[in-house]
Short mmCIF file of C-alpha atoms and ligand atoms in Angstrom, two decimals:
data_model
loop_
_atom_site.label_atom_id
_atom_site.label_comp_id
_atom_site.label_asym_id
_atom_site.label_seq_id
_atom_site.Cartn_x
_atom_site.Cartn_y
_atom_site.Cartn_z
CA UNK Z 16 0.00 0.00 0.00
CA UNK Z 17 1.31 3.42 -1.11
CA UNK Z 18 0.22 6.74 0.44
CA UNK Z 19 0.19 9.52 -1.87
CA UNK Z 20 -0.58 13.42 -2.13
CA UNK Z 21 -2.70 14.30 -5.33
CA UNK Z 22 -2.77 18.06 -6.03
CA UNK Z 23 -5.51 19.39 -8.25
CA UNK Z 24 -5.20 22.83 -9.35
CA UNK Z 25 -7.60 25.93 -9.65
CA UNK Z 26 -7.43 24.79 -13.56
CA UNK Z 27 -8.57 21.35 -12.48
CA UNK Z 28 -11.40 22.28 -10.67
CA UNK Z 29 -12.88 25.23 -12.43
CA UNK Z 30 -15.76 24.14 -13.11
CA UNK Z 31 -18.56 21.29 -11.51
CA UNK Z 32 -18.09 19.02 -14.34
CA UNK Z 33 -14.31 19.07 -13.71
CA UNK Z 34 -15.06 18.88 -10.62
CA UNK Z 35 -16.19 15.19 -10.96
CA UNK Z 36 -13.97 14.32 -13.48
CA UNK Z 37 -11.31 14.73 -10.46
CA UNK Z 38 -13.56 13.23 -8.08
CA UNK Z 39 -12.82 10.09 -10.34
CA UNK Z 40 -8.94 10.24 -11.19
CA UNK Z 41 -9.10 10.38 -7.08
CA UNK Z 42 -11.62 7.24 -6.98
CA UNK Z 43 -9.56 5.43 -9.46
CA UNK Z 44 -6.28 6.23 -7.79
CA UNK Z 45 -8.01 4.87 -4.25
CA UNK Z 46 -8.69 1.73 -5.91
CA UNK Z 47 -5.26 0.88 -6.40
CA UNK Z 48 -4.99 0.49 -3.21
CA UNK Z 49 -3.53 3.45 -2.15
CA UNK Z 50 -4.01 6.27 0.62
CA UNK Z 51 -5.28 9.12 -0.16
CA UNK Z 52 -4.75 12.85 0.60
CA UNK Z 53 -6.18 15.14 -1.60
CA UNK Z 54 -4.87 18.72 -2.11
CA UNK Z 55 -7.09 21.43 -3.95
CA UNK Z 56 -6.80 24.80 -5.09
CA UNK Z 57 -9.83 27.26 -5.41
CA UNK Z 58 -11.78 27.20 -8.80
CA UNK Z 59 -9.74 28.77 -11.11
CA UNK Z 60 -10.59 32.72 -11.08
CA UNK Z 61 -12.09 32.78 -7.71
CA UNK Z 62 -8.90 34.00 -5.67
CA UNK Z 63 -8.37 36.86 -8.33
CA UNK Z 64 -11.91 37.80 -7.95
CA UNK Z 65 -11.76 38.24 -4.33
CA UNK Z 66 -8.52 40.09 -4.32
CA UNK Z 67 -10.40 42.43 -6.97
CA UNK Z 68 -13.18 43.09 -4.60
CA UNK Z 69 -10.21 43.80 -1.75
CA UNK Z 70 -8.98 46.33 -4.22
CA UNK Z 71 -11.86 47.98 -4.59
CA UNK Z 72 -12.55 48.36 -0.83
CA UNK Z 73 -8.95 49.76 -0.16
CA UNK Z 74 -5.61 49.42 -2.15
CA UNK Z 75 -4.36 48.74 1.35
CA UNK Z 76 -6.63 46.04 2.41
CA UNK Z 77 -5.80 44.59 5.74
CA UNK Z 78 -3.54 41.39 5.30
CA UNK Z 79 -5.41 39.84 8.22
CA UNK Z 80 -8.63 40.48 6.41
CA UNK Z 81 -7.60 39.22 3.19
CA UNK Z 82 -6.17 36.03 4.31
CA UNK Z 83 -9.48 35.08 5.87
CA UNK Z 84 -11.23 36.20 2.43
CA UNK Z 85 -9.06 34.64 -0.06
CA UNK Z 86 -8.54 31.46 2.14
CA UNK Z 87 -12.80 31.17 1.49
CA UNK Z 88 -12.05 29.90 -2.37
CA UNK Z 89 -10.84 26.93 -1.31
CA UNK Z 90 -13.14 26.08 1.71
CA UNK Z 91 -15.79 26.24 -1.29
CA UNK Z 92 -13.55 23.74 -3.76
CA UNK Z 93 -12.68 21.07 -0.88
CA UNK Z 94 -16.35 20.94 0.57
CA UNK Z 95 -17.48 20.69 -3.31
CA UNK Z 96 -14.50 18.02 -4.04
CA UNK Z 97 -15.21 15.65 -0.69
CA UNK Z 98 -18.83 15.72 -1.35
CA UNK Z 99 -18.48 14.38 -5.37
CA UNK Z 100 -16.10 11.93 -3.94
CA UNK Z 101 -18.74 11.00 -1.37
CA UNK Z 102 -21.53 10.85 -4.26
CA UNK Z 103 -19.47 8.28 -5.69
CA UNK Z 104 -19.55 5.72 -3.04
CA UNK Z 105 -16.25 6.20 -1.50
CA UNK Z 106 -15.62 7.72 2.20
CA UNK Z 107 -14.38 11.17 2.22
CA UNK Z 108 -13.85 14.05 4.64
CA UNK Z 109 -12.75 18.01 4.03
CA UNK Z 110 -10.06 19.08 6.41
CA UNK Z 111 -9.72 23.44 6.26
CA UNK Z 112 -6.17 24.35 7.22
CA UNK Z 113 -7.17 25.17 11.09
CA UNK Z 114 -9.22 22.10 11.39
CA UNK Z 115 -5.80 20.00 11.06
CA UNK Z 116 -4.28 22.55 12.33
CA UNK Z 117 -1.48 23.60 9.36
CA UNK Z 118 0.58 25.88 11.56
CA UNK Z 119 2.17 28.80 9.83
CA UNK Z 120 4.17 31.57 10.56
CA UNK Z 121 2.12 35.19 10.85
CA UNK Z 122 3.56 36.78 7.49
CA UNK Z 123 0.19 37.01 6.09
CA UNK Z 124 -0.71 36.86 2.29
CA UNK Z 125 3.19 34.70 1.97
CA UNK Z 126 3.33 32.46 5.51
CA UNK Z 127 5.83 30.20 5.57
CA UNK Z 128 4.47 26.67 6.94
CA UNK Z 129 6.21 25.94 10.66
CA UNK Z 130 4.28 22.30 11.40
CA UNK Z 131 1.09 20.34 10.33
CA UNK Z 132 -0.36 17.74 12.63
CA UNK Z 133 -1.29 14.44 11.08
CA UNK Z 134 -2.15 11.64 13.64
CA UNK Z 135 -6.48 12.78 13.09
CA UNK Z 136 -5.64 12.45 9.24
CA UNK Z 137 -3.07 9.10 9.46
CA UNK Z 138 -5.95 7.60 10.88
CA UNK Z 139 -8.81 8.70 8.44
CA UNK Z 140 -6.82 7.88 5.88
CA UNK Z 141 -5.66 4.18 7.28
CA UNK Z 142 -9.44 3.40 7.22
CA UNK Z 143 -9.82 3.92 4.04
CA UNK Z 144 -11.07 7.36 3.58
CA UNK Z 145 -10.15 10.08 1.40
CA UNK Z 146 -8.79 12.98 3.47
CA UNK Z 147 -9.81 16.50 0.81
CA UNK Z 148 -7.13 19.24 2.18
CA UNK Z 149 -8.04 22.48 1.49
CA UNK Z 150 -5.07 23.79 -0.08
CA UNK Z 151 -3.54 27.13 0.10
CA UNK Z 152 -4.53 27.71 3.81
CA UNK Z 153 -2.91 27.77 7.64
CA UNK Z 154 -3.27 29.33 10.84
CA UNK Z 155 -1.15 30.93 13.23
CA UNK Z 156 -0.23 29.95 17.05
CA UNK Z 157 -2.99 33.14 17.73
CA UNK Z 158 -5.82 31.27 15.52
CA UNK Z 159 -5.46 33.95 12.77
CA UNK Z 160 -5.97 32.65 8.93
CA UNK Z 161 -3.23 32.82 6.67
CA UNK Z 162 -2.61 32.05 2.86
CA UNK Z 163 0.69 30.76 1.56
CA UNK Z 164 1.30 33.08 -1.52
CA UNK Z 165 -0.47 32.71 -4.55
CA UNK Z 166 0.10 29.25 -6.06
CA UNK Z 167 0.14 28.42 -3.05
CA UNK Z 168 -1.48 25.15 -3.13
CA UNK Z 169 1.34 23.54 -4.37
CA UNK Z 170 3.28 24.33 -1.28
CA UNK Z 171 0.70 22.95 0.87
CA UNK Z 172 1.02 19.93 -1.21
CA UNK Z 173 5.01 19.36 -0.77
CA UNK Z 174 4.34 20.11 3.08
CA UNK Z 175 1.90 17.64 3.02
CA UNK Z 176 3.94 14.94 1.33
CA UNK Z 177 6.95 15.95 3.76
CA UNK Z 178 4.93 15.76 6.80
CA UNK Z 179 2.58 12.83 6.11
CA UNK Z 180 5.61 11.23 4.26
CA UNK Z 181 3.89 9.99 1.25
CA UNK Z 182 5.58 7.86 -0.79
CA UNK Z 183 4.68 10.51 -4.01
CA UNK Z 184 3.92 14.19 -4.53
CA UNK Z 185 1.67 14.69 -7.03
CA UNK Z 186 0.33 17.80 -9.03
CA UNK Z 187 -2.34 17.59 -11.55
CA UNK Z 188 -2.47 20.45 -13.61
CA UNK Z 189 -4.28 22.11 -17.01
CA UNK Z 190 -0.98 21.03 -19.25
CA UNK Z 191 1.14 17.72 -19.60
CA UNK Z 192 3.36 18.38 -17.16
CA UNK Z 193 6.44 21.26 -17.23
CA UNK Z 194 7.28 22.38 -20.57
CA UNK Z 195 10.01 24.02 -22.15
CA UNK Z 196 8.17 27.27 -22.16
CA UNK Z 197 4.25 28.39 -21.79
CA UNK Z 198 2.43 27.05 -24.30
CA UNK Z 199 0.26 29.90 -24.46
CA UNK Z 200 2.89 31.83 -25.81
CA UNK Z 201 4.77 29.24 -28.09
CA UNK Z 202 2.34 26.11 -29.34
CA UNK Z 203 5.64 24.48 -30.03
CA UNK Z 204 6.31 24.04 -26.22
CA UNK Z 205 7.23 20.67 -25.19
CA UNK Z 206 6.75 18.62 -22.14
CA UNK Z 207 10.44 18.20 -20.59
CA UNK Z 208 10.72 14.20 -18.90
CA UNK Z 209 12.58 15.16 -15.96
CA UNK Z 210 13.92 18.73 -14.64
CA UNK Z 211 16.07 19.38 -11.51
CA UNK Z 212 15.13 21.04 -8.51
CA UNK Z 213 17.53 23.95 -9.37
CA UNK Z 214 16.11 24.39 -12.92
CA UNK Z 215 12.73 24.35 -11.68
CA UNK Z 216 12.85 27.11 -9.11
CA UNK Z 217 14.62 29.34 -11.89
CA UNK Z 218 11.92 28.87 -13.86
CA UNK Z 219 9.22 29.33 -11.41
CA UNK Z 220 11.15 32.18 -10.27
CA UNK Z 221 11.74 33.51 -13.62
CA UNK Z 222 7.94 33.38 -14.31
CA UNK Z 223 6.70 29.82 -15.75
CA UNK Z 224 3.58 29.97 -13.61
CA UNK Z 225 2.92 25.96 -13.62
CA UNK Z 226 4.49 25.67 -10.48
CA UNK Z 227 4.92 28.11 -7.14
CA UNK Z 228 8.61 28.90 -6.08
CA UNK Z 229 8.59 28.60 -2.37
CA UNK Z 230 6.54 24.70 -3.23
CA UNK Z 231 9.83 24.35 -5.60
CA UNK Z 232 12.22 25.35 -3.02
CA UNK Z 233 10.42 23.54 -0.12
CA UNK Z 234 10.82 20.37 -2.32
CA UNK Z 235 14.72 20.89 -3.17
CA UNK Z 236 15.38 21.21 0.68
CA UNK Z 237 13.51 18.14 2.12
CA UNK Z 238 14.86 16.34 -1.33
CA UNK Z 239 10.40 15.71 -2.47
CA UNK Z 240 10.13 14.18 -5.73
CA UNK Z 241 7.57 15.89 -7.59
CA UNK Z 242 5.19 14.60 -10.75
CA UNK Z 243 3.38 17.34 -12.73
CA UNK Z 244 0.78 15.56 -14.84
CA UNK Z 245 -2.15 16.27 -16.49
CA UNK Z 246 -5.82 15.81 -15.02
CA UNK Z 247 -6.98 15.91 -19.12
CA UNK Z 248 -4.64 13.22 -19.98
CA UNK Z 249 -3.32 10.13 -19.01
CA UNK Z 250 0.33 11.15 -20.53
CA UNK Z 251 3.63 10.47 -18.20
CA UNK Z 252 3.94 14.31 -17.23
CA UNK Z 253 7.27 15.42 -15.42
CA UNK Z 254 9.36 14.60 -13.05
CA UNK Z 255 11.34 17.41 -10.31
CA UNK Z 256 14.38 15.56 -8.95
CA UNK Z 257 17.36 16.42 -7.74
CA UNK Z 258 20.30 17.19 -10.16
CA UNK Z 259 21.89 13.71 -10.14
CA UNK Z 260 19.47 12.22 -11.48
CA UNK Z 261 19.70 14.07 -14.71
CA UNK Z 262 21.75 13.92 -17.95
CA UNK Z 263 22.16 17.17 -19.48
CA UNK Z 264 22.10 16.69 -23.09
CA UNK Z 265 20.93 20.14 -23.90
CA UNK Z 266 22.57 23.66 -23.10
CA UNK Z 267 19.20 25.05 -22.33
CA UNK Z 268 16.29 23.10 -20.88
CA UNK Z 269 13.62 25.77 -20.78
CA UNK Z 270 12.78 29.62 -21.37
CA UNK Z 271 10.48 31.91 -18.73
CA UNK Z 272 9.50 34.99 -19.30
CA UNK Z 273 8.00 37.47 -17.17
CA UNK Z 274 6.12 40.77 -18.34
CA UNK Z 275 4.91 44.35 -16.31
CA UNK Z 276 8.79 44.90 -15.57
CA UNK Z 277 10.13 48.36 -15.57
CA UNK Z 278 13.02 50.27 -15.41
CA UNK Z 279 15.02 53.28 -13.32
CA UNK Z 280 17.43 54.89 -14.18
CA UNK Z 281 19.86 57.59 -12.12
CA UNK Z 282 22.11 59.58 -14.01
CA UNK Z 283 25.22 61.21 -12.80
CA UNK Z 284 25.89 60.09 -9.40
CA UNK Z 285 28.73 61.12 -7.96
CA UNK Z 286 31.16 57.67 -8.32
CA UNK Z 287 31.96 57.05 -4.47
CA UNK Z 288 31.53 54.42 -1.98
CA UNK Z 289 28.00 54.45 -0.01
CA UNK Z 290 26.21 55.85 -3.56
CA UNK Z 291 24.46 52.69 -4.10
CA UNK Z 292 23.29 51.94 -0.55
CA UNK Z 293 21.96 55.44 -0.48
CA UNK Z 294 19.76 54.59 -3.44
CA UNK Z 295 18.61 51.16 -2.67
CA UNK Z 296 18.34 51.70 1.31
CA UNK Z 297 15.29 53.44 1.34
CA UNK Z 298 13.49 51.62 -1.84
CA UNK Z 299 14.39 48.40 0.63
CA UNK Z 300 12.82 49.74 3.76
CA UNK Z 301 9.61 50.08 1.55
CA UNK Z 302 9.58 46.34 0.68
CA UNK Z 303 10.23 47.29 -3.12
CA UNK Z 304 11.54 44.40 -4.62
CA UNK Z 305 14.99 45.33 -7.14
CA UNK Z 306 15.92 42.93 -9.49
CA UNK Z 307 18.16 43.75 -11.77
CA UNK Z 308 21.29 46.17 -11.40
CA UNK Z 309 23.58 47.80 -13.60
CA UNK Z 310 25.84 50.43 -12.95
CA UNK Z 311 28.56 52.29 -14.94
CA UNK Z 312 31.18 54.43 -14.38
CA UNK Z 313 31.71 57.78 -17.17
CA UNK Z 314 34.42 58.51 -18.99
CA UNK Z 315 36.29 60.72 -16.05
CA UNK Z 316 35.61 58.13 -13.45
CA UNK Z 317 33.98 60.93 -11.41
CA UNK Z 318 30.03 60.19 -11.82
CA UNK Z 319 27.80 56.58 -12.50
CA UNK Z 320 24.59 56.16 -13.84
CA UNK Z 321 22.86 53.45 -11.68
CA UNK Z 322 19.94 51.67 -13.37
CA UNK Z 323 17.85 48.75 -11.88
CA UNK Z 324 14.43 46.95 -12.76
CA UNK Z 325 11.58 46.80 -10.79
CA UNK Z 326 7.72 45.43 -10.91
CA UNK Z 327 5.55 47.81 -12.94
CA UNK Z 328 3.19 48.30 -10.18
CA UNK Z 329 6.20 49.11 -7.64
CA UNK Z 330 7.10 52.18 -10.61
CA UNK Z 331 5.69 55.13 -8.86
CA UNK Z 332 6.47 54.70 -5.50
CA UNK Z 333 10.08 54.04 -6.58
CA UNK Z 334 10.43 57.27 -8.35
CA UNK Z 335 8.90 58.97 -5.58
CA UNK Z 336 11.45 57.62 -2.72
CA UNK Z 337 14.26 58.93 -5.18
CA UNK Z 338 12.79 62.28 -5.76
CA UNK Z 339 12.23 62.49 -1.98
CA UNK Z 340 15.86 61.33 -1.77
CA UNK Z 341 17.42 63.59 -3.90
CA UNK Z 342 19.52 65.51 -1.82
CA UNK Z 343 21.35 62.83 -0.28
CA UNK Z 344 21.87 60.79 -3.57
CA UNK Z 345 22.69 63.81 -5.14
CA UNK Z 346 21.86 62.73 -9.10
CA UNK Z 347 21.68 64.53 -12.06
CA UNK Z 348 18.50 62.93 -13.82
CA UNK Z 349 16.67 60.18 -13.30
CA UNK Z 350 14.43 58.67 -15.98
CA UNK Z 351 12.16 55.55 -16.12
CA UNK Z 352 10.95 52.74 -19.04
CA UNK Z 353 7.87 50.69 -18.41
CA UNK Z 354 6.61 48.06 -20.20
CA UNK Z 355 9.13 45.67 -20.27
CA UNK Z 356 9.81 42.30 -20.31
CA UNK Z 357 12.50 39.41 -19.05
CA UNK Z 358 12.87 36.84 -21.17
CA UNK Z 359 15.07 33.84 -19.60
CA UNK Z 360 16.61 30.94 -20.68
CA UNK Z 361 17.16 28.13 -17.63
CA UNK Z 362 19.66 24.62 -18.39
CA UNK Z 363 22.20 23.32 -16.05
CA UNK Z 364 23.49 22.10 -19.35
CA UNK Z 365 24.93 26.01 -19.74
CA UNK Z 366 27.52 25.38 -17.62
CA UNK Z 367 29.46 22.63 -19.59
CA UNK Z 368 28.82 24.59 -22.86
CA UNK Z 369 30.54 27.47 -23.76
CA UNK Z 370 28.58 30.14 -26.57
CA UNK Z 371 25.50 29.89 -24.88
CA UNK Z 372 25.48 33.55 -23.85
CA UNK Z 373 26.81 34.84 -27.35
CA UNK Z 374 23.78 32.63 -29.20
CA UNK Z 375 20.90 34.15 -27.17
CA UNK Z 376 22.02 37.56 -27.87
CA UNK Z 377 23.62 36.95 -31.30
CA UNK Z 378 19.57 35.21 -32.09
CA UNK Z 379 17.64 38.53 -30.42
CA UNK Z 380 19.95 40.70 -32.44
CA UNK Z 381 18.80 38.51 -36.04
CA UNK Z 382 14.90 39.42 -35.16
CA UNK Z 383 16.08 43.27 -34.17
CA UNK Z 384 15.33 42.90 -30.62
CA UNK Z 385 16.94 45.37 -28.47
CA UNK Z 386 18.41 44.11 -24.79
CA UNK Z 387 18.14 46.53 -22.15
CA UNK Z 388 19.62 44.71 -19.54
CA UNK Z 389 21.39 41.48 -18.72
CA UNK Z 390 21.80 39.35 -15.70
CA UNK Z 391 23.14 35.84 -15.46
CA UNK Z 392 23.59 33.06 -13.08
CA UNK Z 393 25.41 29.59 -13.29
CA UNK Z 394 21.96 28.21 -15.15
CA UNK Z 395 20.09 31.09 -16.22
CA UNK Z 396 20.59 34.33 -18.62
CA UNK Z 397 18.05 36.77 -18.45
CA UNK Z 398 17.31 39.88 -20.77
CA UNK Z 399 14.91 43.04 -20.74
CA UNK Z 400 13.30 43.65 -23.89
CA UNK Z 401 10.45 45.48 -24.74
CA UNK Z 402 7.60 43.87 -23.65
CA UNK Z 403 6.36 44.07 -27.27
CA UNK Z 404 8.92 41.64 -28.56
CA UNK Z 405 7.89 39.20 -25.65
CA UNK Z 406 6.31 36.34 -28.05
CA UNK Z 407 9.07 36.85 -30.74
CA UNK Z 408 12.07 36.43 -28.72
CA UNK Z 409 10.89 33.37 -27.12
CA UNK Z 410 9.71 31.44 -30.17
CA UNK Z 411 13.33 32.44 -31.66
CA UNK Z 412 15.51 31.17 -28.57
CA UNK Z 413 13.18 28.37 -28.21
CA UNK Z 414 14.38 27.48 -32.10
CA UNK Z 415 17.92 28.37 -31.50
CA UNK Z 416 18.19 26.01 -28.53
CA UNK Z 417 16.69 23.41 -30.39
CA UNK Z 418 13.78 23.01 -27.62
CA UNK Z 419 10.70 22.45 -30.34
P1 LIG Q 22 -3.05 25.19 -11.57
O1 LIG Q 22 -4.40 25.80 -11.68
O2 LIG Q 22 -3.07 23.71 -11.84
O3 LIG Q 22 -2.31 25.56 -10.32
P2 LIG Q 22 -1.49 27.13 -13.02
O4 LIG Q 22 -2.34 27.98 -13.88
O5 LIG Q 22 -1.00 27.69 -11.74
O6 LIG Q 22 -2.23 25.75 -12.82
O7 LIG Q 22 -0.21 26.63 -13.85
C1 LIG Q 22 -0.38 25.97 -15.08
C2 LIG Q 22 -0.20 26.96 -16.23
O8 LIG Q 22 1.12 27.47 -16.21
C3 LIG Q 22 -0.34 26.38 -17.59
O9 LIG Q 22 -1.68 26.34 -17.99
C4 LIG Q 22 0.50 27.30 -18.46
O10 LIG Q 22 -0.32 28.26 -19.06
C5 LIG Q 22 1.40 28.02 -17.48
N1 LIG Q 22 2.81 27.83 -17.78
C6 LIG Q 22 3.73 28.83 -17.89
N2 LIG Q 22 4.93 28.35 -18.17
C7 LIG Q 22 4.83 27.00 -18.21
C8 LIG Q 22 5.74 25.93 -18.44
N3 LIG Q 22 7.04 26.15 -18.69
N4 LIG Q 22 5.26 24.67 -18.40
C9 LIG Q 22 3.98 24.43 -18.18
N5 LIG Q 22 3.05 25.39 -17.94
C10 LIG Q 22 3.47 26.67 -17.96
N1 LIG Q 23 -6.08 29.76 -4.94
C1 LIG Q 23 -4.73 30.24 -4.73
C2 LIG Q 23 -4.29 31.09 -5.90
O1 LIG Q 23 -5.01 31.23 -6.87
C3 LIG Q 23 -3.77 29.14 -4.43
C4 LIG Q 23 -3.53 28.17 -5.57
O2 LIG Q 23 -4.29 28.15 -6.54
O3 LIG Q 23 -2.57 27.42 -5.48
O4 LIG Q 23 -3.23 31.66 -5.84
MG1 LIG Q 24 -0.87 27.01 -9.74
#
């Protein structure tokens, strides 16, 4: 007898027909005689709808608040889930994150997961019945709701499988498993067999939405072996494992990209030491996140122009710290891009192959696509472009690197 943790996405769910469809994956998978935990996400939709209707009460909507509202999506899919399980002859329970309890941290709207109890579950399950987990969800020691970042349902899923210590971690998703880019963007994507931990947290990180970062990173740590698959299709799907289990034929084993980036520029700072923490201290202490940074000297060594990317959304408040900072940064200009997009390819293959970096750019160069920035890693390049090259420039490195 195997115990397992089955993920179904908000994709998987989103509507009551789905809905039933998973109900019987689930009663098929019971049948082989296996245990059963069952993860879910809300409907697809429902969490962006509710943060919508935060919005429009405040643009600083309590975190508190919205933890207990968004956390609601998924009391609706597990109670909806258990009971089609339940129509279909089989046992089955719905366990909210504070009924088990899931304990979390109290950084609401991204907790970080601190324990889960399982003996209530082990036991359900042991019996035979199908324990429905309400993804997505915990509480903290003072019995206030949190919600683990969006996506995250699949974190819930890889604590799950580290607590319960299932013998698999499985996430059923709207696409075959992890492919070498989105295929909404390239139809040429293709599903990749098996991608290391390391790989898979650049591109989650990096902006290939199929699976949450923190879940990624959770599973690298504890060393979970994940399985996207498909809830449409019965087809093998992919496997996260760790890097030794992996021959690197190719230089580059996927491509993210990531859009609503923009960019700041400072011109003529004066070239000393301290300039840079007096521009990036106070954007910090305002929780702006800075990605990428670039600075260069002039000509006479005496001034820099510092220039860094940013969210879109993060745009105006950045320019406004500046401004307010003026004085002590003591710039000549500053000026600002929006609209822009990185584009990134990912392979641990890159390190044993030289010419990777010149063919990205040398391929983005053929199609006239301007790079605005660059930042690299030991298995990942990335590059600004304009956000209206996005499609282009990842169809074209797709077909340089030979991923179609
Ligand atoms: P779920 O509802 O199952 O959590 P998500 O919408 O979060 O599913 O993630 C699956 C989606 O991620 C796919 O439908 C696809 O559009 C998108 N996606 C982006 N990049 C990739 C990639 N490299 N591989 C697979 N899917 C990707
Ligand atoms: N419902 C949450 C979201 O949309 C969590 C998840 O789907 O994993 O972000
Ligand atoms: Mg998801």
């Amino acid at each position: 007898m195997k115990r397992l943790v089955l993920k179904f996405g908000g994709t998987s769910v989103g509507n009551i027909e789905k809905i039933k469809k998973v109900a019987n994956i689930i009663k098929d998978r019971h049948k082989e005689n296996n245990e059963i935990i069952v993860v879910v996400s809300a409907m697809s939709g429902v969490t962006n709808d509710l943060t919508k209707k935060a919005n429009l009460i405040s643009k600083n909507f309590n975190n508190k608040e919205l933890d207990v509202l968004l956390s609601s999506g998924e009391q609706a899919s597990s109670s909806l889930l258990s009971g089609a399980i339940i129509d279909l002859g089989i046992q089955s329970r719905s366990w909210l994150g504070w009924q088990i309890p899931i304990i979390t941290n109290e950084n609401h709207t991204a907790s970080q997961i601190i324990k889960i109890k399982t003996n209530e579950i082990l036991k359900y399950i042991s019996n035979g019945g199908i324990a429905v987990i309400a993804g997505f969800q915990g509480i903290t020691k003072n019995d206030r709701i949190t919600t683990l970042g969006r996506g995250g349902s699949d974190l819930s899923a890889v604590a799950i499988a580290k607590y319960f210590e299932t013998d698999s971690c499985e996430i059923y998703t709207d696409v075959e498993g992890v492919l070498t880019t989105d295929p909404n963007i390239h139809k040429k994507a293709k599903r990749i067999d098996k991608i290391s931990y390391e790989e898979m947290l650049e591109m989650a990180s990096l902006g290939a939405k199929v699976m949450q970062p923190s879940a990624v990173q959770a599973s690298m740590i504890e060393n979970i072996p994940i399985h996207v698959r498909s809830t449409f299709s019965d087809k093998i799907g992919t496997e996260i494992v760790s890097e030794d289990n992996i021959d690197h034929k190719k230089s580059v084993t996927g491509i993210a990209y990531s859009k609503n980036n923009a960019k700041v520029s400072i011109v003529g700072v004066v070239d000393k030491p301290g300039v840079a923490a007096d521009v990036f201290e106070p954007i910090g202490k305002h929780n702006i996140n800075i990605d990428m940074v670039i600075q260069n000297t002039s000509l006479d060594g005496k001034t820099a122009n510092i220039t860094f990317t940013i969210k879109q959304e993060d745009l105006k408040k950045t320019l406004s710290i500046i401004e307010k900072n003026q004085q002590k940064i003591n710039y000549k200009k500053i000026t600002h891009d929006e609209k822009l997009a990185k584009i990134s390819i990912i392979g641990a293959g890159m390190i044993t192959s030289p010419g990777v970096t010149y063919k990205m750019f040398r391929s983005l160069a053929n199609k006239k696509i301007n790079i605005l920035a660059i930042s690299t890693s030991e298995i990942k390049i990335s590059v600004l472009v304009n956000e209206d090259f996005t499609q282009e420039a990842v169809k074209i490195l797709h077909e340089t690197f030979e991923l179609s």
